[in-house]
Coordinates of C-alpha atoms in Angstrom, one line a residue:
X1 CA -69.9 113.4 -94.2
X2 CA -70.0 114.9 -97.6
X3 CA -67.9 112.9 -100.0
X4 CA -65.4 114.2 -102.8
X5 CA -63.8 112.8 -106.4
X6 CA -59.9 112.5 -106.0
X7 CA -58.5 113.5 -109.0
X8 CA -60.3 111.5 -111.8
X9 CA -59.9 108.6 -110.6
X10 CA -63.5 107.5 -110.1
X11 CA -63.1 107.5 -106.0
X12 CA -64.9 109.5 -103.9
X13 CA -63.8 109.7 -100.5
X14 CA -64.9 111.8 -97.0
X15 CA -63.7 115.4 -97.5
X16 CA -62.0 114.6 -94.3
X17 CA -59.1 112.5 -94.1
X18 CA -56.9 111.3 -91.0
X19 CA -52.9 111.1 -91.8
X20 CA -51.3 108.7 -89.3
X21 CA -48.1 110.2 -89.2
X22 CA -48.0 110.1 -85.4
X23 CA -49.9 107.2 -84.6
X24 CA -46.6 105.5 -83.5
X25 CA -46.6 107.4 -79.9
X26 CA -50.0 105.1 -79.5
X27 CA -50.3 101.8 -78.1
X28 CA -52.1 99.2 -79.7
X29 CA -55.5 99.7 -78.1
X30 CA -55.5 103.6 -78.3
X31 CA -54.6 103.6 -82.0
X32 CA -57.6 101.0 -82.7
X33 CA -59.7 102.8 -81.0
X34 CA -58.5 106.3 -82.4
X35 CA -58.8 104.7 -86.3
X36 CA -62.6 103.1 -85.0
X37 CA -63.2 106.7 -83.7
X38 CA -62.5 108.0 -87.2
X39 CA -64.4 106.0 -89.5
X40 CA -67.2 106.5 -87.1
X41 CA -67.4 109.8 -87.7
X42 CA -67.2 109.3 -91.3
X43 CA -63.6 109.3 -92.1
X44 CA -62.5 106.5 -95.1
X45 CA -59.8 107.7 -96.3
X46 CA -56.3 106.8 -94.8
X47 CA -53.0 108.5 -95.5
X48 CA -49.6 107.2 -94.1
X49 CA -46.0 107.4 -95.7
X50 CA -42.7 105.1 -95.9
X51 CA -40.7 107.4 -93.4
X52 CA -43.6 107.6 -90.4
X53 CA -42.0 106.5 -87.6
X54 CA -39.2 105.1 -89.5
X55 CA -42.1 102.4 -90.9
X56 CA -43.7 102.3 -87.4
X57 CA -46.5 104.5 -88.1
X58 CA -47.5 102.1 -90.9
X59 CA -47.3 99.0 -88.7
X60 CA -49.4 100.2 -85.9
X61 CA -51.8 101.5 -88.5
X62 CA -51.7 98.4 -90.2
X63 CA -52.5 96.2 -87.1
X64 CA -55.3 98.7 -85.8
X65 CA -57.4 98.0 -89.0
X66 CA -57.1 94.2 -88.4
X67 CA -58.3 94.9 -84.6
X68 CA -61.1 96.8 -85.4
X69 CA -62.4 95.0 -88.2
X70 CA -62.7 97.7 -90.8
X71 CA -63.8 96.0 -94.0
X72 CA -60.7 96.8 -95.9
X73 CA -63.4 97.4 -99.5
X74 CA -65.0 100.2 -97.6
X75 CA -61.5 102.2 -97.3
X76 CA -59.0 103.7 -99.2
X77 CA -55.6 103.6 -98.4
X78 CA -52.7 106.0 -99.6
X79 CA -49.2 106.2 -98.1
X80 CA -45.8 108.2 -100.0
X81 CA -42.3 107.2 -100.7
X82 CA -39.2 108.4 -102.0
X83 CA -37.2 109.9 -99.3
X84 CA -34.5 108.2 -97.6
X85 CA -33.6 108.6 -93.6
X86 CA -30.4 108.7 -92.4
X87 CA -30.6 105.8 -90.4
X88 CA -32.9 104.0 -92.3
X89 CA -36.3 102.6 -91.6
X90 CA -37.1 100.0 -89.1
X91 CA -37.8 97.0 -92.3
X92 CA -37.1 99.1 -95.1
X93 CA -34.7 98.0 -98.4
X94 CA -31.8 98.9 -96.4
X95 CA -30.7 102.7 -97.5
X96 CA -29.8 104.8 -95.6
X97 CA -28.2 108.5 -96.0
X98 CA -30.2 111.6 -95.7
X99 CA -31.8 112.4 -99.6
X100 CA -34.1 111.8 -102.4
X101 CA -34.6 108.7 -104.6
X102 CA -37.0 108.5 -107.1
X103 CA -35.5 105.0 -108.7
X104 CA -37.2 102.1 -109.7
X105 CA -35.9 99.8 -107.5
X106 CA -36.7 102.1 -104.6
X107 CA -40.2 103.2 -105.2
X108 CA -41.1 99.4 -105.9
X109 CA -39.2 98.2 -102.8
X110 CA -41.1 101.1 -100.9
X111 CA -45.4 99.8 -102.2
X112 CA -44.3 96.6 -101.2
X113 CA -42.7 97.2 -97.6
X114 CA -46.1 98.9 -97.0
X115 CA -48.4 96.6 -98.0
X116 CA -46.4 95.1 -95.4
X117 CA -46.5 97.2 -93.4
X118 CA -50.7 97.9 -93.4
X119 CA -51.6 94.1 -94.2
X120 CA -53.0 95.0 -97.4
X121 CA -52.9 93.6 -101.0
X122 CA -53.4 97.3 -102.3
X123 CA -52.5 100.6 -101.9
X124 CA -55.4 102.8 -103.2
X125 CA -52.9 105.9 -104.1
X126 CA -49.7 106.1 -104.0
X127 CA -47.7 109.7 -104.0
X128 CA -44.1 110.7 -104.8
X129 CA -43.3 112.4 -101.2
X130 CA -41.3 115.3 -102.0
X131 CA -39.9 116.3 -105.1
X132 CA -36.6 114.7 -105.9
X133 CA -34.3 117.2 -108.5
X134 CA -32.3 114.1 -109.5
X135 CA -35.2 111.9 -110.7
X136 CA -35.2 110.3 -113.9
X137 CA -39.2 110.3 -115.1
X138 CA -38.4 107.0 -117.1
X139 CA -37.4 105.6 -114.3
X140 CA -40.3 106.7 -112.3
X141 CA -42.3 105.7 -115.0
X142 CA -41.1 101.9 -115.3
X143 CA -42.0 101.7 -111.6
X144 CA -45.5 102.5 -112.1
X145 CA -46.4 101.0 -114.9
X146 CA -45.0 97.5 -112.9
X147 CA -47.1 98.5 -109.7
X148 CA -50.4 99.2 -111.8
X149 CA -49.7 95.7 -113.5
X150 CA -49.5 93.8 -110.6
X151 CA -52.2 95.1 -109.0
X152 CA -50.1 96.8 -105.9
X153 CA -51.3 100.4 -106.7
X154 CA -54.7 101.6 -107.9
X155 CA -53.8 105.4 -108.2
X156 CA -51.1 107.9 -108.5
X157 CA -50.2 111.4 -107.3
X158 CA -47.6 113.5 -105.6
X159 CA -47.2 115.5 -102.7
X160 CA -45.0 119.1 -102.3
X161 CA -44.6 119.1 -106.5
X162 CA -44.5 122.1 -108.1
X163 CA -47.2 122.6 -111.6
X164 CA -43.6 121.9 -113.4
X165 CA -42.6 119.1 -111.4
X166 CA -46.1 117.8 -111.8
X167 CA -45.5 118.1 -115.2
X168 CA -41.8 116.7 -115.9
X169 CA -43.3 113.5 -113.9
X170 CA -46.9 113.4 -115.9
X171 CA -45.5 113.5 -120.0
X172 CA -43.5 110.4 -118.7
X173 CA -46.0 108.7 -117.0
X174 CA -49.0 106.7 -118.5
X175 CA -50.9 106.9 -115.2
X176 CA -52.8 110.0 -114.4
X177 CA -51.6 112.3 -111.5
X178 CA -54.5 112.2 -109.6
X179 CA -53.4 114.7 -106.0
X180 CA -50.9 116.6 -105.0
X181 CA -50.5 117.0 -101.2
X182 CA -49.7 120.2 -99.7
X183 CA -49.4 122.2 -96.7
X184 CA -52.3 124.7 -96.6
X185 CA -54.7 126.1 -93.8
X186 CA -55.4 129.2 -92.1
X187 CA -52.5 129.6 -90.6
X188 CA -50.1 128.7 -94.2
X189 CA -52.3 129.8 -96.9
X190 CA -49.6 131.2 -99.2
X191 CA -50.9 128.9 -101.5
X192 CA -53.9 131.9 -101.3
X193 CA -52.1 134.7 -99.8
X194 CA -49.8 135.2 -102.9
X195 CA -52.4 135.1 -105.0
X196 CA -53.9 137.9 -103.5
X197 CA -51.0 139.5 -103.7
X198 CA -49.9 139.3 -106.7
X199 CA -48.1 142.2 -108.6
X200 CA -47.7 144.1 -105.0
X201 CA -44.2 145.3 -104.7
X202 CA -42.9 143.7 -101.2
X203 CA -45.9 142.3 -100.0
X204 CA -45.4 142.0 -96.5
X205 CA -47.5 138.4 -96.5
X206 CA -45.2 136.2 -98.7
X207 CA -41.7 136.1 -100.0
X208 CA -41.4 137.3 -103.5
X209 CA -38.8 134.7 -104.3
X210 CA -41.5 132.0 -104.1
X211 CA -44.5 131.8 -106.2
X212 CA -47.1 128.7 -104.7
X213 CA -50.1 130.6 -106.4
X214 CA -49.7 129.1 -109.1
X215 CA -50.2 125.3 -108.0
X216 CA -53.8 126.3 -107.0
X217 CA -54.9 127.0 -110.4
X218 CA -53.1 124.8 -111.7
X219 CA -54.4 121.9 -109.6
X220 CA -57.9 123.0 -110.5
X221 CA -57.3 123.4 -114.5
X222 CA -55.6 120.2 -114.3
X223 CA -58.4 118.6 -112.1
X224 CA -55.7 117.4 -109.3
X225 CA -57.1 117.2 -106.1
X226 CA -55.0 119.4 -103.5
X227 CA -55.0 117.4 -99.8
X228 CA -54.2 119.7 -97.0
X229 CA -51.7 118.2 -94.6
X230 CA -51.0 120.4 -91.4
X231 CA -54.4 122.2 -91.5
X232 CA -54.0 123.2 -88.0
X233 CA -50.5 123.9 -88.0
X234 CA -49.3 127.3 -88.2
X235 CA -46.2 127.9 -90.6
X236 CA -44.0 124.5 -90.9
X237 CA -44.7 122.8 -88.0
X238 CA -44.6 126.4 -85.8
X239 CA -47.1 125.5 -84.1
X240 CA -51.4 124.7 -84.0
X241 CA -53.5 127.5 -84.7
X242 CA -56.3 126.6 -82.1
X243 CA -56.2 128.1 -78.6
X244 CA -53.0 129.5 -79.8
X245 CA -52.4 133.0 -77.7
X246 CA -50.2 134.4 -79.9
X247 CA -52.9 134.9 -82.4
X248 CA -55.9 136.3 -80.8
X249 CA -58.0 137.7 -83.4
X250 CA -58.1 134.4 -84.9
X251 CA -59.2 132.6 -82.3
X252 CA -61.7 135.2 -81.5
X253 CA -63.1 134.7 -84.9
X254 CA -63.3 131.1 -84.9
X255 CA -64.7 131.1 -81.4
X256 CA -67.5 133.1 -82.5
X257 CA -68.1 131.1 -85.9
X258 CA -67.9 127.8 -83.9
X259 CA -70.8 129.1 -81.5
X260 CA -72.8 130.4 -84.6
X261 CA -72.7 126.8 -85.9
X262 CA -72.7 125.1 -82.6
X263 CA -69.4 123.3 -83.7
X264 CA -65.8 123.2 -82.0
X265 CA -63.0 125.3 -83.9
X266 CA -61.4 122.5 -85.7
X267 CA -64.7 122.3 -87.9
X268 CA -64.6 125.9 -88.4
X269 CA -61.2 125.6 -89.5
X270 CA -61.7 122.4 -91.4
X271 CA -64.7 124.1 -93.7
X272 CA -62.7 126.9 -94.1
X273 CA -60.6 124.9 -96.2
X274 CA -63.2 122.5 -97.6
X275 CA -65.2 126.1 -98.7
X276 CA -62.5 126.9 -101.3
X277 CA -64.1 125.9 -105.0
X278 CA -60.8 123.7 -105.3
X279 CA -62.7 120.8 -103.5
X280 CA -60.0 120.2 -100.9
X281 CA -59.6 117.2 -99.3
X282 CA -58.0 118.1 -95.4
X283 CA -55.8 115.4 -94.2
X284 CA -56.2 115.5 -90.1
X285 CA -52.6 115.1 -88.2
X286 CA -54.4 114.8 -84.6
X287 CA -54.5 111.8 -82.9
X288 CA -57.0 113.1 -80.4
X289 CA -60.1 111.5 -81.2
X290 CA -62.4 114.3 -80.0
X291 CA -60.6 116.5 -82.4
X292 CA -60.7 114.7 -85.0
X293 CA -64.6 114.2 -84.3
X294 CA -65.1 117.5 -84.3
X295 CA -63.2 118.4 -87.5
X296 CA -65.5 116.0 -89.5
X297 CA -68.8 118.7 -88.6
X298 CA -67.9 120.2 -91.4
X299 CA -71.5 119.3 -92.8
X300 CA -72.9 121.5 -90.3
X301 CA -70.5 124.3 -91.0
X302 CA -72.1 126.8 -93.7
X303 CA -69.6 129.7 -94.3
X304 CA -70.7 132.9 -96.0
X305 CA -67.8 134.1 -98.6
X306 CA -67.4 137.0 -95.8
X307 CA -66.9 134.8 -93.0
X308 CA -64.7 133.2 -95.3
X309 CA -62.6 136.1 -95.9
X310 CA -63.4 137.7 -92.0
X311 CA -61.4 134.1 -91.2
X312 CA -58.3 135.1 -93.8
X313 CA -58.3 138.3 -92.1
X314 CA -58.4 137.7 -88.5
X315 CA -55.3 135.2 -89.4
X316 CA -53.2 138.1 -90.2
X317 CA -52.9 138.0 -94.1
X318 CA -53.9 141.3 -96.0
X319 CA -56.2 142.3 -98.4
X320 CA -55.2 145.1 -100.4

């Protein structure tokens, strides 16, 4: 599988990444043999979070690299903190109460619960989960600058920041933002889609009180990679795109693209978003391993720029 830089941070990884989110509805064989599935097909990048499962995800993650005997050096690992449950996690520090914390204490507390958590010594990248409007950059700062010390974090980035959140965390930080996750596919490419449609009054394909546009440019001038989390999905969670009836034209299109290149329609929709110049790295949610076996053809996928935009089209956002 062709391979990508993150960031500048000297890794290159599979284009295709597999988020574990849900890999706590597996037992312990079926998730070692989904995660042996994976790598098999080229995948070697991992992404998990604090909150999965309440910590579950982790765990069952964790254990289902020691069963199949991934060499943990051939890897990388990335997981997310910062955002506090209501009840808690299952071995977390202890908070609980629906919100944001961006403190020292807590994002420390957080790297080591998951290197816990995945039986590691490292995390390869570690992200701010969601953008907290309390946080204190100094603060976020200190706990870095101790985790790069000693070792427990290799890389930094975020995930859902906007360029000027990106930017109140990165003048306060000595460590280079090196991602920012996102949600973006065919069926929520705003991130495109108000681009586009820029300077149209009312566009009927975004919300003029939100401006995402922006944090696509700005991820390439800044040379931030952009993972895609939710590629399938359609809106926030609304739904998957694939074999969805309520959006024919799409499907038709991908149908026909996937017997072109002799591929299923995840690849199809997987190198639609690896096609974009921003090098995007798509970070699978399925824990089906044909699917996820089929999203990493991508190699064999070799969209035009009009099949490109005959794919943006068919999933209903305009061109004017």
């Amino acid at each position: 599988m062709k391979k990508i830089r993150i960031g500048q941070s000297g890794v290159s990884a599979s284009q295709i990444a597999l988020g574990v989110m849900r890999i706590n509805r597996l037992d312990r064989k079926a998730a070692a043999d989904l995660i042996a599935a994976a790598y098999q097909a080229g995948i070697n990048f991992f992404d998990s979070a604090d909150i999965y499962g309440a910590g579950r995800s982790s765990m069952i993650f964790g254990q289902a690299l020691q069963d199949t005997g991934i060499d943990r050096d051939k890897i990388f690992l990335q997981s997310k903190g910062g955002i506090i449950l209501k009840d808690g996690q299952i071995d977390g520090d202890g908070l609980k109460g629906q919100r944001y914390d961006f403190s020292k204490g807590h994002l420390i507390s957080t790297v080591e619960t998951e290197l816990s958590r995945l039986q590691t010594d490292h995390l390869d990248f570690f992200l701010l989960h969601r953008p907290d409007t309390l946080m204190r950059p100094e603060e976020v700062a200190e706990a870095f600058s101790q985790l790069e010390a000693s070792g427990k974090v290799l890389h930094f980035g975020v995930s859902n920041f906007s360029p000027y959140d990106v930017d109140l965390i990165q003048q306060a930080v000595s460590q280079k933002l090196e991602v920012n996750q996102l949600q973006f596919g065919l069926g929520h490419a705003d991130l495109i889609a108000e681009n586009i449609q820029l300077n149209i009054s009312k566009s009927p394909s975004f919300d003029n009180h939100v401006t995402a546009f922006d944090v696509l440019a700005y991820s390439r001038l800044h040379h931030m990679t952009i993972q895609a989390w939710s590629p399938f999905q359609s809106g926030f969670f609304a739904g998957a795109i694939v074999d969805n009836p309520q959006l024919p034209e799409l499907n038709a299109e991908l149908d026909k693209l996937a017997d072109k290149y002799q591929v299923g329609k995840n690849a199809v929709a997987s190198a639609w978003i690896a096609y974009h110049p921003a090098n995007i790295q798509v970070i699978l949610g399925s824990m089906t391993a044909s699917r996820i076996e089929d999203a990493a053809n991508i190699d064999k996928v070799k969209l035009t720029n009009q099949e490109w935009y005959d794919l943006y089209l068919a999933a209903g956002y305009p061109l004017p």
